[in-house]
PDB file of C-alpha atoms in Angstrom:
ATOM      1  CA  MET A   1      -0.102   0.210  -0.058  1.00 94.00           C
ATOM      2  CA  LYS A   2       1.075   3.545  -0.831  1.00 96.00           C
ATOM      3  CA  LYS A   3       0.599   6.836   0.411  1.00 97.00           C
ATOM      4  CA  CYS A   4      -1.322   9.507  -1.241  1.00 97.00           C
ATOM      5  CA  ARG A   5      -0.848  13.270  -1.919  1.00 98.00           C
ATOM      6  CA  ILE A   6      -3.969  15.405  -1.493  1.00 98.00           C
ATOM      7  CA  GLN A   7      -3.477  18.823  -2.653  1.00 98.00           C
ATOM      8  CA  VAL A   8      -6.213  21.511  -2.219  1.00 98.00           C
ATOM      9  CA  MET A   9      -6.395  22.836  -6.267  1.00 98.00           C
ATOM     10  CA  ARG A  10      -9.359  25.199  -6.062  1.00 97.00           C
ATOM     11  CA  VAL A  11     -11.921  26.681  -3.261  1.00 95.00           C
ATOM     12  CA  ALA A  12     -15.043  27.684  -4.650  1.00 94.00           C
ATOM     13  CA  SER A  13     -17.793  29.794  -3.034  1.00 91.00           C
ATOM     14  CA  TYR A  14     -21.328  30.273  -3.806  1.00 93.00           C
ATOM     15  CA  GLN A  15     -22.302  33.287  -2.190  1.00 92.00           C
ATOM     16  CA  ASP A  16     -25.952  33.846  -3.689  1.00 96.00           C
ATOM     17  CA  LEU A  17     -26.703  30.132  -2.546  1.00 94.00           C
ATOM     18  CA  MET A  18     -25.456  30.501   1.068  1.00 91.00           C
ATOM     19  CA  GLU A  19     -27.560  33.496   1.222  1.00 92.00           C
ATOM     20  CA  THR A  20     -30.758  32.036  -0.259  1.00 95.00           C
ATOM     21  CA  TYR A  21     -30.558  28.720   1.185  1.00 96.00           C
ATOM     22  CA  GLU A  22     -27.654  28.219   3.879  1.00 92.00           C
ATOM     23  CA  ASN A  23     -28.465  28.627   7.637  1.00 91.00           C
ATOM     24  CA  PRO A  24     -25.821  30.758   9.137  1.00 83.00           C
ATOM     25  CA  LEU A  25     -22.459  28.411  10.102  1.00 79.00           C
ATOM     26  CA  VAL A  26     -20.292  29.086  13.038  1.00 71.00           C
ATOM     27  CA  HIS A  27     -17.672  27.249  11.325  1.00 74.00           C
ATOM     28  CA  ALA A  28     -17.448  26.635   7.399  1.00 77.00           C
ATOM     29  CA  CYS A  29     -14.683  24.960   5.424  1.00 81.00           C
ATOM     30  CA  ASP A  30     -11.497  26.289   6.049  1.00 86.00           C
ATOM     31  CA  MET A  31      -9.221  24.551   3.336  1.00 92.00           C
ATOM     32  CA  THR A  32      -6.962  26.883   1.310  1.00 94.00           C
ATOM     33  CA  GLU A  33      -5.831  26.520  -2.266  1.00 96.00           C
ATOM     34  CA  GLY A  34      -2.266  24.854  -2.173  1.00 97.00           C
ATOM     35  CA  GLN A  35      -2.507  22.989   0.910  1.00 97.00           C
ATOM     36  CA  VAL A  36      -1.431  19.336   1.004  1.00 98.00           C
ATOM     37  CA  PHE A  37      -2.016  16.769   2.850  1.00 98.00           C
ATOM     38  CA  ILE A  38      -0.465  13.052   2.885  1.00 97.00           C
ATOM     39  CA  ALA A  39      -2.672   9.936   3.208  1.00 97.00           C
ATOM     40  CA  ASN A  40      -0.977   7.052   5.067  1.00 96.00           C
ATOM     41  CA  GLY A  41      -2.549   4.726   2.989  1.00 91.00           C
ATOM     42  CA  TRP A  42      -6.217   4.664   2.981  1.00 85.00           C
ATOM     43  CA  GLN A  43      -6.071   6.862   6.474  1.00 92.00           C
ATOM     44  CA  LYS A  44      -7.537  10.114   6.774  1.00 95.00           C
ATOM     45  CA  PRO A  45      -4.633  12.750   7.151  1.00 97.00           C
ATOM     46  CA  GLU A  46      -4.647  15.006  10.295  1.00 94.00           C
ATOM     47  CA  GLY A  47      -6.880  18.133  10.037  1.00 93.00           C
ATOM     48  CA  PHE A  48      -8.684  16.727   6.976  1.00 95.00           C
ATOM     49  CA  CYS A  49     -12.174  18.055   6.600  1.00 92.00           C
ATOM     50  CA  ASP A  50     -14.254  14.738   7.670  1.00 91.00           C
ATOM     51  CA  SER A  51     -17.054  15.742   4.938  1.00 91.00           C
ATOM     52  CA  ALA A  52     -14.490  15.913   2.124  1.00 95.00           C
ATOM     53  CA  TRP A  53     -12.874  12.999   3.323  1.00 96.00           C
ATOM     54  CA  GLU A  54     -16.182  10.898   2.866  1.00 94.00           C
ATOM     55  CA  SER A  55     -16.198  12.058  -1.004  1.00 95.00           C
ATOM     56  CA  VAL A  56     -12.487  11.411  -1.645  1.00 96.00           C
ATOM     57  CA  SER A  57     -11.421   8.515   0.556  1.00 96.00           C
ATOM     58  CA  PRO A  58     -13.009   5.664  -2.191  1.00 96.00           C
ATOM     59  CA  PHE A  59     -10.400   7.276  -4.517  1.00 96.00           C
ATOM     60  CA  VAL A  60      -7.581   7.441  -1.822  1.00 97.00           C
ATOM     61  CA  MET A  61      -7.893   3.699  -1.250  1.00 96.00           C
ATOM     62  CA  THR A  62      -7.827   2.538  -4.441  1.00 96.00           C
ATOM     63  CA  LEU A  63      -4.822   4.681  -5.518  1.00 96.00           C
ATOM     64  CA  ALA A  64      -3.078   3.589  -2.120  1.00 96.00           C
ATOM     65  CA  TYR A  65      -3.762  -0.108  -3.244  1.00 96.00           C
ATOM     66  CA  GLY A  66      -2.338   0.329  -6.580  1.00 95.00           C
ATOM     67  CA  GLY A  67      -5.551   1.149  -8.280  1.00 94.00           C
ATOM     68  CA  GLU A  68      -4.938   3.368 -11.607  1.00 93.00           C
ATOM     69  CA  ASP A  69      -6.584   4.736 -14.492  1.00 94.00           C
ATOM     70  CA  ILE A  70      -9.597   5.658 -12.778  1.00 92.00           C
ATOM     71  CA  TYR A  71     -12.521   6.338 -15.266  1.00 89.00           C
ATOM     72  CA  SER A  72     -10.529   4.855 -18.141  1.00 92.00           C
ATOM     73  CA  GLY A  73      -8.079   7.676 -19.312  1.00 91.00           C
ATOM     74  CA  TRP A  74      -9.719  10.700 -17.678  1.00 91.00           C
ATOM     75  CA  MET A  75      -6.303  11.610 -16.155  1.00 95.00           C
ATOM     76  CA  LYS A  76      -2.783  12.241 -17.556  1.00 96.00           C
ATOM     77  CA  ASN A  77      -1.367  10.739 -14.651  1.00 96.00           C
ATOM     78  CA  LYS A  78      -2.862   7.046 -14.302  1.00 96.00           C
ATOM     79  CA  LYS A  79      -2.176   7.275 -10.553  1.00 96.00           C
ATOM     80  CA  SER A  80      -4.091  10.199  -9.948  1.00 97.00           C
ATOM     81  CA  VAL A  81      -7.629  11.744  -9.734  1.00 97.00           C
ATOM     82  CA  MET A  82      -9.506  15.088  -9.514  1.00 97.00           C
ATOM     83  CA  ILE A  83     -12.249  14.930  -6.914  1.00 96.00           C
ATOM     84  CA  SER A  84     -14.453  17.458  -5.444  1.00 95.00           C
ATOM     85  CA  CYS A  85     -16.089  17.138  -2.245  1.00 93.00           C
ATOM     86  CA  ASN A  86     -19.893  17.196  -1.772  1.00 91.00           C
ATOM     87  CA  ASP A  87     -20.242  20.740  -0.538  1.00 91.00           C
ATOM     88  CA  GLY A  88     -22.838  22.657  -2.725  1.00 91.00           C
ATOM     89  CA  PHE A  89     -22.323  26.150  -1.569  1.00 92.00           C
ATOM     90  CA  ARG A  90     -18.442  25.704  -0.969  1.00 92.00           C
ATOM     91  CA  PRO A  91     -16.887  23.091  -3.182  1.00 94.00           C
ATOM     92  CA  VAL A  92     -13.071  22.319  -3.043  1.00 96.00           C
ATOM     93  CA  SER A  93     -11.407  20.672  -5.585  1.00 97.00           C
ATOM     94  CA  PHE A  94      -8.642  17.885  -4.774  1.00 98.00           C
ATOM     95  CA  LEU A  95      -6.034  16.545  -6.965  1.00 98.00           C
ATOM     96  CA  ILE A  96      -4.971  13.014  -5.434  1.00 98.00           C
ATOM     97  CA  GLU A  97      -1.844  11.200  -6.400  1.00 97.00           C
ATOM     98  CA  ALA A  98      -0.425   8.097  -5.774  1.00 97.00           C
ATOM     99  CA  LEU A  99       3.361   8.293  -4.135  1.00 96.00           C
ATOM    100  CA  GLU A 100       6.056   5.846  -4.358  1.00 95.00           C
ATOM    101  CA  GLU A 101       6.497   5.748  -0.685  1.00 93.00           C
ATOM    102  CA  ASP A 102       5.012   2.913   1.157  1.00 91.00           C
ATOM    103  CA  ALA A 103       2.510   3.658   3.639  1.00 93.00           C
ATOM    104  CA  GLU A 104       3.774   2.731   7.136  1.00 89.00           C
TER     105      GLU A 104
END
């Protein structure tokens, strides 16, 4: 099993949708573009958003266990995938890449 790098590539925010549909939040997403997390195999990295992990973890697990070419030719790097979290108000896009380094 391999480690995986999870990099925050884009953070979107749909203010109009938030104002119309969302109840005020005390704490919203705090991911920042360029932020990098390292998953030790399929384990959630410390500080990674629980909700985002639900969206990306199946892909991290697949890559960590040697899977590649997810969605048949979608990505230039066969050992990577671009996935967004499921937050409809402030979606975050993650680039997930399998590393050569073995998980501990």
